CSV table of N, CA and C in Angstrom, one decimal:
chain,number,residue,atom,x,y,z
A,173,MET,N,206.2,121.5,132.7
A,173,MET,CA,206.5,121.8,131.3
A,173,MET,C,208.0,121.8,131.0
A,174,GLY,N,208.8,122.4,132.0
A,174,GLY,CA,210.2,122.5,131.9
A,174,GLY,C,210.9,121.2,131.7
A,175,TRP,N,210.4,120.2,132.4
A,175,TRP,CA,211.0,118.8,132.3
A,175,TRP,C,210.7,118.3,131.0
A,176,LYS,N,209.5,118.5,130.5
A,176,LYS,CA,209.1,117.9,129.1
A,176,LYS,C,209.8,118.6,128.0
A,177,ILE,N,210.1,119.9,128.1
A,177,ILE,CA,210.9,120.6,127.1
A,177,ILE,C,212.3,119.9,127.0
A,178,ASN,N,212.9,119.6,128.1
A,178,ASN,CA,214.2,118.9,128.1
A,178,ASN,C,214.1,117.5,127.5
A,179,GLN,N,213.1,116.8,127.8
A,179,GLN,CA,212.9,115.5,127.2
A,179,GLN,C,212.8,115.5,125.7
A,180,TRP,N,212.0,116.4,125.2
A,180,TRP,CA,211.8,116.5,123.7
A,180,TRP,C,213.1,116.9,123.1
A,181,ALA,N,213.8,117.9,123.7
A,181,ALA,CA,215.1,118.3,123.2
A,181,ALA,C,216.1,117.2,123.2
A,182,ARG,N,216.2,116.4,124.2
A,182,ARG,CA,217.1,115.3,124.3
A,182,ARG,C,216.9,114.3,123.2
A,183,LEU,N,215.6,114.2,122.8
A,183,LEU,CA,215.2,113.3,121.7
A,183,LEU,C,215.4,113.9,120.3
A,184,HIS,N,215.9,115.1,120.3
A,184,HIS,CA,216.2,115.9,119.0
A,184,HIS,C,214.9,116.2,118.3
A,185,ARG,N,213.8,116.5,119.1
A,185,ARG,CA,212.5,116.8,118.6
A,185,ARG,C,212.3,118.3,118.9
A,186,GLY,N,212.9,119.1,118.1
A,186,GLY,CA,212.9,120.6,118.3
A,186,GLY,C,211.5,121.2,118.3
A,187,GLU,N,210.7,120.7,117.4
A,187,GLU,CA,209.3,121.3,117.2
A,187,GLU,C,208.5,121.1,118.5
A,188,GLU,N,208.5,119.9,119.0
A,188,GLU,CA,207.8,119.6,120.2
A,188,GLU,C,208.3,120.4,121.4
A,189,ALA,N,209.6,120.5,121.5
A,189,ALA,CA,210.3,121.2,122.6
A,189,ALA,C,209.9,122.7,122.5
A,190,TYR,N,209.9,123.2,121.3
A,190,TYR,CA,209.6,124.6,121.0
A,190,TYR,C,208.1,124.9,121.4
A,191,LYS,N,207.2,124.0,121.0
A,191,LYS,CA,205.8,124.2,121.4
A,191,LYS,C,205.6,124.3,122.9
A,192,LEU,N,206.2,123.4,123.6
A,192,LEU,CA,206.1,123.4,125.1
A,192,LEU,C,206.8,124.6,125.7
A,193,PHE,N,207.8,125.1,125.1
A,193,PHE,CA,208.5,126.3,125.6
A,193,PHE,C,207.5,127.5,125.4
A,194,GLY,N,206.9,127.6,124.3
A,194,GLY,CA,205.9,128.6,124.1
A,194,GLY,C,204.7,128.5,125.1
A,195,ASN,N,204.3,127.3,125.3
A,195,ASN,CA,203.2,127.1,126.3
A,195,ASN,C,203.7,127.5,127.7
A,196,LEU,N,204.9,127.2,128.1
A,196,LEU,CA,205.5,127.6,129.4
A,196,LEU,C,205.4,129.1,129.5
A,197,LEU,N,205.9,129.8,128.5
A,197,LEU,CA,205.9,131.3,128.5
A,197,LEU,C,204.5,131.8,128.5
A,198,ARG,N,203.6,131.3,127.7
A,198,ARG,CA,202.2,131.8,127.6
A,198,ARG,C,201.3,131.5,128.7
A,199,TYR,N,201.4,130.2,129.2
A,199,TYR,CA,200.4,129.8,130.2
A,199,TYR,C,201.0,129.5,131.6
A,200,GLY,N,202.3,129.4,131.7
A,200,GLY,CA,202.9,129.0,132.9
A,200,GLY,C,203.9,130.0,133.5
A,201,THR,N,203.9,131.2,133.0
A,201,THR,CA,204.8,132.2,133.5
A,201,THR,C,204.1,133.5,133.8
A,202,LEU,N,204.4,134.1,134.9
A,202,LEU,CA,203.8,135.4,135.3
A,202,LEU,C,204.5,136.5,134.6
A,203,ASP,N,204.0,137.7,134.7
A,203,ASP,CA,204.5,138.9,134.1
A,203,ASP,C,206.0,139.2,134.5
A,204,ASN,N,206.3,138.8,135.8
A,204,ASN,CA,207.7,139.0,136.2
A,204,ASN,C,208.6,137.8,135.8
A,205,LEU,N,208.1,136.9,135.0
A,205,LEU,CA,208.8,135.8,134.4
A,205,LEU,C,209.0,134.6,135.4
A,206,TRP,N,208.4,134.7,136.5
A,206,TRP,CA,208.4,133.6,137.5
A,206,TRP,C,207.4,132.5,137.0
A,207,ASP,N,207.7,131.2,137.3
A,207,ASP,CA,206.8,130.1,137.0
A,207,ASP,C,205.6,130.3,137.8
A,208,SER,N,204.4,130.1,137.2
A,208,SER,CA,203.2,130.4,137.9
A,208,SER,C,202.5,129.2,138.6
A,209,HIS,N,203.2,128.0,138.6
A,209,HIS,CA,202.6,126.9,139.3
A,209,HIS,C,202.6,127.2,140.8
A,210,PRO,N,201.3,127.1,141.4
A,210,PRO,CA,201.2,127.5,142.7
A,210,PRO,C,202.0,126.7,143.7
A,211,PRO,N,202.5,127.2,144.8
A,211,PRO,CA,202.6,128.6,145.0
A,211,PRO,C,203.6,129.3,144.2
A,212,PHE,N,204.7,128.7,144.0
A,212,PHE,CA,205.8,129.2,143.0
A,212,PHE,C,206.8,128.1,143.0
A,213,GLN,N,207.2,127.7,141.8
A,213,GLN,CA,208.2,126.6,141.7
A,213,GLN,C,209.3,127.1,140.7
A,214,ILE,N,210.5,127.2,141.3
A,214,ILE,CA,211.7,127.6,140.5
A,214,ILE,C,212.1,126.6,139.4
A,215,ASP,N,211.7,125.3,139.6
A,215,ASP,CA,212.1,124.4,138.6
A,215,ASP,C,211.4,124.7,137.2
A,216,GLY,N,210.3,125.4,137.2
A,216,GLY,CA,209.8,125.8,135.9
A,216,GLY,C,210.7,126.8,135.2
A,217,ASN,N,211.2,127.7,135.9
A,217,ASN,CA,212.2,128.7,135.4
A,217,ASN,C,213.5,128.0,135.0
A,218,PHE,N,214.1,127.2,135.9
A,218,PHE,CA,215.3,126.6,135.6
A,218,PHE,C,215.1,125.5,134.5
A,219,GLY,N,214.1,124.7,134.6
A,219,GLY,CA,213.8,123.7,133.6
A,219,GLY,C,213.6,124.3,132.2
A,220,GLY,N,212.8,125.4,132.1
A,220,GLY,CA,212.6,126.0,130.8
A,220,GLY,C,213.9,126.5,130.2
A,221,SER,N,214.7,127.2,131.0
A,221,SER,CA,216.0,127.7,130.5
A,221,SER,C,216.9,126.5,130.1
A,222,ALA,N,217.0,125.5,130.9
A,222,ALA,CA,217.8,124.3,130.6
A,222,ALA,C,217.3,123.7,129.3
A,223,GLY,N,216.0,123.6,129.1
A,223,GLY,CA,215.4,123.0,127.8
A,223,GLY,C,215.9,123.8,126.6
A,224,VAL,N,215.9,125.1,126.7
A,224,VAL,CA,216.4,125.9,125.5
A,224,VAL,C,217.8,125.6,125.2
A,225,LEU,N,218.7,125.5,126.3
A,225,LEU,CA,220.1,125.2,126.1
A,225,LEU,C,220.2,123.8,125.5
A,226,GLU,N,219.4,122.9,125.9
A,226,GLU,CA,219.4,121.5,125.4
A,226,GLU,C,219.0,121.4,124.0
A,227,MET,N,218.2,122.4,123.5
A,227,MET,CA,217.9,122.4,122.1
A,227,MET,C,219.0,122.9,121.3
A,228,LEU,N,219.9,123.7,121.9
A,228,LEU,CA,221.0,124.4,121.1
A,228,LEU,C,222.3,123.6,121.2
A,229,LEU,N,222.5,122.9,122.3
A,229,LEU,CA,223.8,122.1,122.5
A,229,LEU,C,223.6,121.0,123.5
A,230,GLN,N,224.1,119.9,123.2
A,230,GLN,CA,224.1,118.7,124.1
A,230,GLN,C,225.5,118.2,124.1
A,231,SER,N,225.9,117.8,125.3
A,231,SER,CA,227.3,117.2,125.5
A,231,SER,C,227.2,116.0,126.3
A,232,HIS,N,226.8,114.9,125.7
A,232,HIS,CA,226.7,113.6,126.3
A,232,HIS,C,227.6,112.6,125.6
A,233,MET,N,228.0,111.5,126.3
A,233,MET,CA,228.7,110.4,125.6
A,233,MET,C,229.9,110.9,124.9
A,234,GLY,N,230.6,111.9,125.4
A,234,GLY,CA,231.9,112.3,124.9
A,234,GLY,C,231.9,113.2,123.6
A,235,GLU,N,230.7,113.7,123.3
A,235,GLU,CA,230.6,114.5,122.1
A,235,GLU,C,229.9,115.8,122.5
A,236,VAL,N,230.2,116.9,121.7
A,236,VAL,CA,229.5,118.1,121.8
A,236,VAL,C,228.6,118.2,120.6
A,237,HIS,N,227.3,118.1,120.7
A,237,HIS,CA,226.4,118.1,119.6
A,237,HIS,C,225.8,119.5,119.4
A,238,LEU,N,226.0,120.1,118.3
A,238,LEU,CA,225.6,121.4,118.0
A,238,LEU,C,224.2,121.4,117.4
A,239,LEU,N,223.3,122.3,117.9
A,239,LEU,CA,222.0,122.5,117.4
A,239,LEU,C,221.2,121.2,117.1
A,240,PRO,N,221.1,120.3,118.1
A,240,PRO,CA,220.5,119.0,117.9
A,240,PRO,C,219.0,119.1,117.8
A,241,ALA,N,218.4,120.1,118.4
A,241,ALA,CA,216.9,120.2,118.3
A,241,ALA,C,216.5,121.6,118.0
A,242,LEU,N,217.1,122.2,117.0
A,242,LEU,CA,216.8,123.5,116.5
A,242,LEU,C,215.4,123.6,115.9
A,243,PRO,N,214.4,124.3,116.4
A,243,PRO,CA,213.1,124.4,115.8
A,243,PRO,C,213.1,125.3,114.5
A,244,LEU,N,212.2,125.1,113.7
A,244,LEU,CA,212.1,125.9,112.4
A,244,LEU,C,211.9,127.4,112.7
A,245,ALA,N,211.3,127.7,113.9
A,245,ALA,CA,211.1,129.1,114.2
A,245,ALA,C,212.4,129.9,114.5
A,246,TRP,N,213.4,129.2,114.8
A,246,TRP,CA,214.7,129.8,115.1
A,246,TRP,C,215.6,129.7,113.9
A,247,GLN,N,215.3,130.3,112.8
A,247,GLN,CA,216.0,130.2,111.5
A,247,GLN,C,217.4,130.8,111.6
A,248,GLN,N,217.5,131.9,112.4
A,248,GLN,CA,218.8,132.5,112.6
A,248,GLN,C,219.0,132.8,114.0
A,249,GLY,N,220.3,132.8,114.4
A,249,GLY,CA,220.5,133.1,115.8
A,249,GLY,C,222.0,133.0,116.2
A,250,ARG,N,222.2,133.3,117.4
A,250,ARG,CA,223.6,133.3,118.0
A,250,ARG,C,223.5,133.1,119.5
A,251,VAL,N,224.3,132.3,120.0
A,251,VAL,CA,224.4,132.1,121.5
A,251,VAL,C,225.8,132.1,121.8
A,252,ASN,N,226.2,132.7,122.9
A,252,ASN,CA,227.5,132.8,123.4
A,252,ASN,C,227.7,132.3,124.8
A,253,GLY,N,228.8,131.6,125.0
A,253,GLY,CA,229.2,131.2,126.4
A,253,GLY,C,228.5,130.0,126.9
A,254,ILE,N,228.0,129.1,126.0
A,254,ILE,CA,227.4,127.8,126.5
A,254,ILE,C,228.5,126.9,126.9
A,255,MET,N,228.4,126.3,128.1
A,255,MET,CA,229.4,125.4,128.6
A,255,MET,C,229.0,123.9,128.2
A,256,ALA,N,230.0,123.2,127.8
A,256,ALA,CA,229.8,121.7,127.5
A,256,ALA,C,230.7,120.9,128.4
A,257,ARG,N,230.4,119.7,128.5
A,257,ARG,CA,231.2,118.8,129.3
A,257,ARG,C,232.6,118.8,128.7
A,258,GLY,N,233.6,118.6,129.6
A,258,GLY,CA,235.0,118.5,129.2
A,258,GLY,C,235.7,119.9,129.3
A,259,GLY,N,235.0,120.9,129.8
A,259,GLY,CA,235.6,122.2,130.0
A,259,GLY,C,235.6,123.0,128.7
A,260,PHE,N,234.6,122.8,127.8
A,260,PHE,CA,234.6,123.6,126.5
A,260,PHE,C,233.5,124.6,126.6
A,261,GLU,N,233.8,125.8,126.2
A,261,GLU,CA,232.9,127.0,126.2
A,261,GLU,C,232.7,127.3,124.7
A,262,LEU,N,231.4,127.4,124.3
A,262,LEU,CA,231.1,127.6,122.9
A,262,LEU,C,230.3,128.8,122.6
A,263,ASP,N,230.6,129.4,121.5
A,263,ASP,CA,229.8,130.4,120.8
A,263,ASP,C,229.3,129.8,119.5
A,264,ILE,N,228.0,129.9,119.3
A,264,ILE,CA,227.4,129.2,118.1
A,264,ILE,C,226.6,130.2,117.3
A,265,SER,N,226.7,130.2,116.0
A,265,SER,CA,225.8,131.1,115.2
A,265,SER,C,225.3,130.2,114.0
A,266,TRP,N,224.1,130.6,113.6
A,266,TRP,CA,223.4,129.9,112.5
A,266,TRP,C,222.6,130.8,111.7
A,267,GLN,N,222.4,130.5,110.4
A,267,GLN,CA,221.6,131.3,109.4
A,267,GLN,C,220.7,130.3,108.7
A,268,GLN,N,219.5,130.6,108.4
A,268,GLN,CA,218.6,129.8,107.6
A,268,GLN,C,218.6,128.3,108.2
A,269,GLY,N,218.6,128.2,109.5
A,269,GLY,CA,218.5,126.9,110.2
A,269,GLY,C,219.8,126.1,110.1
A,270,VAL,N,220.9,126.6,109.6
A,270,VAL,CA,222.1,125.9,109.4
A,270,VAL,C,223.3,126.5,110.1
A,271,LEU,N,224.1,125.7,110.8
A,271,LEU,CA,225.2,126.2,111.5
A,271,LEU,C,226.1,127.0,110.6
A,272,THR,N,226.6,128.1,111.0
A,272,THR,CA,227.6,128.9,110.2
A,272,THR,C,228.9,128.9,110.8
A,273,GLU,N,228.9,128.9,112.2
A,273,GLU,CA,230.2,129.0,112.9
A,273,GLU,C,230.0,128.5,114.3
A,274,ALA,N,231.0,127.9,114.8
A,274,ALA,CA,231.1,127.6,116.3
A,274,ALA,C,232.6,127.9,116.7
A,275,VAL,N,232.7,128.6,117.8
A,275,VAL,CA,234.0,128.9,118.4
A,275,VAL,C,234.0,128.1,119.7
A,276,VAL,N,235.1,127.3,119.8
A,276,VAL,CA,235.3,126.5,121.0
A,276,VAL,C,236.5,127.0,121.8
A,277,LEU,N,236.2,127.4,123.0
A,277,LEU,CA,237.3,127.8,123.9
A,277,LEU,C,237.5,126.6,124.9
A,278,SER,N,238.7,126.0,124.9
A,278,SER,CA,239.0,124.9,125.7
A,278,SER,C,239.6,125.4,127.0
A,279,HIS,N,238.9,125.2,128.1
A,279,HIS,CA,239.4,125.6,129.4
A,279,HIS,C,240.4,124.6,130.0
A,280,ALA,N,240.2,123.3,129.7
A,280,ALA,CA,241.0,122.2,130.3
A,280,ALA,C,242.0,121.5,129.4
A,281,GLY,N,241.8,121.7,128.1
A,281,GLY,CA,242.6,120.9,127.1
A,281,GLY,C,242.0,119.5,127.0
A,282,GLY,N,242.5,118.8,126.0
A,282,GLY,CA,242.1,117.4,125.8
A,282,GLY,C,241.3,117.3,124.5
A,283,LEU,N,240.8,116.1,124.2
A,283,LEU,CA,240.1,115.8,123.0
A,283,LEU,C,238.7,116.4,123.0
A,284,CYS,N,238.4,117.1,121.9
A,284,CYS,CA,237.1,117.7,121.7
A,284,CYS,C,236.5,117.0,120.4
A,285,SER,N,235.3,116.4,120.6
A,285,SER,CA,234.6,115.8,119.4
A,285,SER,C,233.3,116.6,119.3
A,286,VAL,N,233.2,117.2,118.1
A,286,VAL,CA,232.0,118.1,117.8
A,286,VAL,C,231.2,117.4,116.7
A,287,ARG,N,229.9,117.3,117.0
A,287,ARG,CA,229.0,116.6,116.0
A,287,ARG,C,227.9,117.6,115.5
A,288,TYR,N,227.7,117.6,114.2
A,288,TYR,CA,226.6,118.4,113.6
A,288,TYR,C,226.1,117.7,112.4
A,289,ARG,N,224.8,117.5,112.3
A,289,ARG,CA,224.2,116.9,111.1
A,289,ARG,C,224.9,115.6,110.6
A,290,GLY,N,225.2,114.7,111.5
A,290,GLY,CA,225.8,113.4,111.2
A,290,GLY,C,227.3,113.5,111.0
A,291,HIS,N,227.9,114.6,111.0
A,291,HIS,CA,229.3,114.8,110.9
A,291,HIS,C,230.0,114.9,112.2
A,292,THR,N,231.1,114.3,112.4
A,292,THR,CA,231.8,114.5,113.7
A,292,THR,C,233.3,114.9,113.4
A,293,LEU,N,233.7,115.9,114.1
A,293,LEU,CA,235.1,116.4,113.9
A,293,LEU,C,235.7,116.3,115.3
A,294,SER,N,236.8,115.6,115.4
A,294,SER,CA,237.6,115.4,116.6
A,294,SER,C,238.9,116.1,116.5
A,295,PHE,N,239.3,116.8,117.5
A,295,PHE,CA,240.6,117.5,117.5
A,295,PHE,C,241.1,117.6,119.0
A,296,HIS,N,242.5,117.6,119.1
A,296,HIS,CA,243.1,117.8,120.4
A,296,HIS,C,243.2,119.3,120.7
A,297,THR,N,242.9,119.7,122.0
A,297,THR,CA,242.9,121.1,122.3
A,297,THR,C,243.9,121.3,123.4
A,298,LEU,N,244.3,122.5,123.5
A,298,LEU,CA,245.2,123.0,124.6
A,298,LEU,C,244.5,123.9,125.5
A,299,PRO,N,244.8,123.9,126.8
A,299,PRO,CA,244.1,124.8,127.7
A,299,PRO,C,244.2,126.3,127.3
A,300,GLY,N,243.1,127.0,127.3
A,300,GLY,CA,243.1,128.4,126.9
A,300,GLY,C,243.1,128.7,125.4
A,301,ALA,N,243.2,127.7,124.6
A,301,ALA,CA,243.2,127.9,123.1
A,301,ALA,C,241.7,127.9,122.6
A,302,THR,N,241.6,128.7,121.5
A,302,THR,CA,240.3,128.8,120.8
A,302,THR,C,240.3,128.2,119.5
A,303,TYR,N,239.3,127.5,119.1
A,303,TYR,CA,239.2,126.8,117.8
A,303,TYR,C,237.9,127.2,117.1
A,304,ARG,N,238.0,127.6,115.9
A,304,ARG,CA,236.9,128.1,115.1
A,304,ARG,C,236.5,127.1,114.1
A,305,LEU,N,235.3,126.7,114.1
A,305,LEU,CA,234.7,125.6,113.2
A,305,LEU,C,233.7,126.3,112.3
A,306,ARG,N,233.6,125.8,111.1
A,306,ARG,CA,232.6,126.2,110.1
A,306,ARG,C,231.9,125.0,109.5
A,307,TYR,N,230.7,125.1,109.2
A,307,TYR,CA,230.0,124.1,108.4
A,307,TYR,C,229.7,124.6,107.0
A,308,SER,N,230.4,124.0,106.0
A,308,SER,CA,230.3,124.5,104.7
A,308,SER,C,230.3,123.3,103.7
A,309,GLN,N,229.5,123.3,102.7
A,309,GLN,CA,229.5,122.3,101.7
A,309,GLN,C,229.3,120.9,102.3
A,310,ASP,N,228.4,120.9,103.3
A,310,ASP,CA,228.0,119.6,104.0
A,310,ASP,C,229.2,119.0,104.7
A,311,THR,N,230.1,119.8,105.2
A,311,THR,CA,231.3,119.4,105.9
A,311,THR,C,231.6,120.3,107.1
A,312,LEU,N,231.9,119.7,108.3
A,312,LEU,CA,232.3,120.4,109.4
A,312,LEU,C,233.8,120.5,109.4
A,313,GLN,N,234.3,121.8,109.5
A,313,GLN,CA,235.8,122.0,109.3
A,313,GLN,C,236.3,122.8,110.4
A,314,LEU,N,237.5,122.5,110.8
A,314,LEU,CA,238.3,123.3,111.7
A,314,LEU,C,239.1,124.3,110.8
A,315,VAL,N,238.7,125.6,111.0
A,315,VAL,CA,239.3,126.6,110.1
A,315,VAL,C,240.3,127.5,110.7
A,316,HIS,N,240.4,127.6,112.1
A,316,HIS,CA,241.3,128.5,112.7
A,316,HIS,C,241.6,128.0,114.1
A,317,TYR,N,242.8,128.2,114.6
A,317,TYR,CA,243.2,127.9,115.9
A,317,TYR,C,244.0,129.1,116.4
A,318,GLU,N,243.7,129.5,117.7
A,318,GLU,CA,244.4,130.6,118.3
A,318,GLU,C,244.7,130.3,119.7
A,319,ARG,N,245.9,130.5,120.1
A,319,ARG,CA,246.4,130.3,121.5
A,319,ARG,C,246.5,131.5,122.3
């Protein structure tokens, strides 16, 4: 199930990924949160966790894609410290199923391209600098930079 969660998330199909995640927890996880596939398989644990992260952030093909497979059940939330390719660490928050803020910490510097709901924002970063993004009025905006 962990593998399938990741596949649905990669296809931006959050509802399908969420359903399988629920099934993994309900039917494939022991009380101690270990995967119950006999005798024991750690890939159920790692795969399920990776699938949740894939629902919240994907970083393929040179872009950091925010909330690409967010299911309806997760209308509000916050996640901190997710790593993306290129040495970018992100904190993401959302309300009513819509991104409210993303904070990007650049560990390596370089070009950062962030995508959300068909909008892409690209900006150059410096190592150790933090960039605050907001989604407002159907636009992704860089609103603050801190070194």
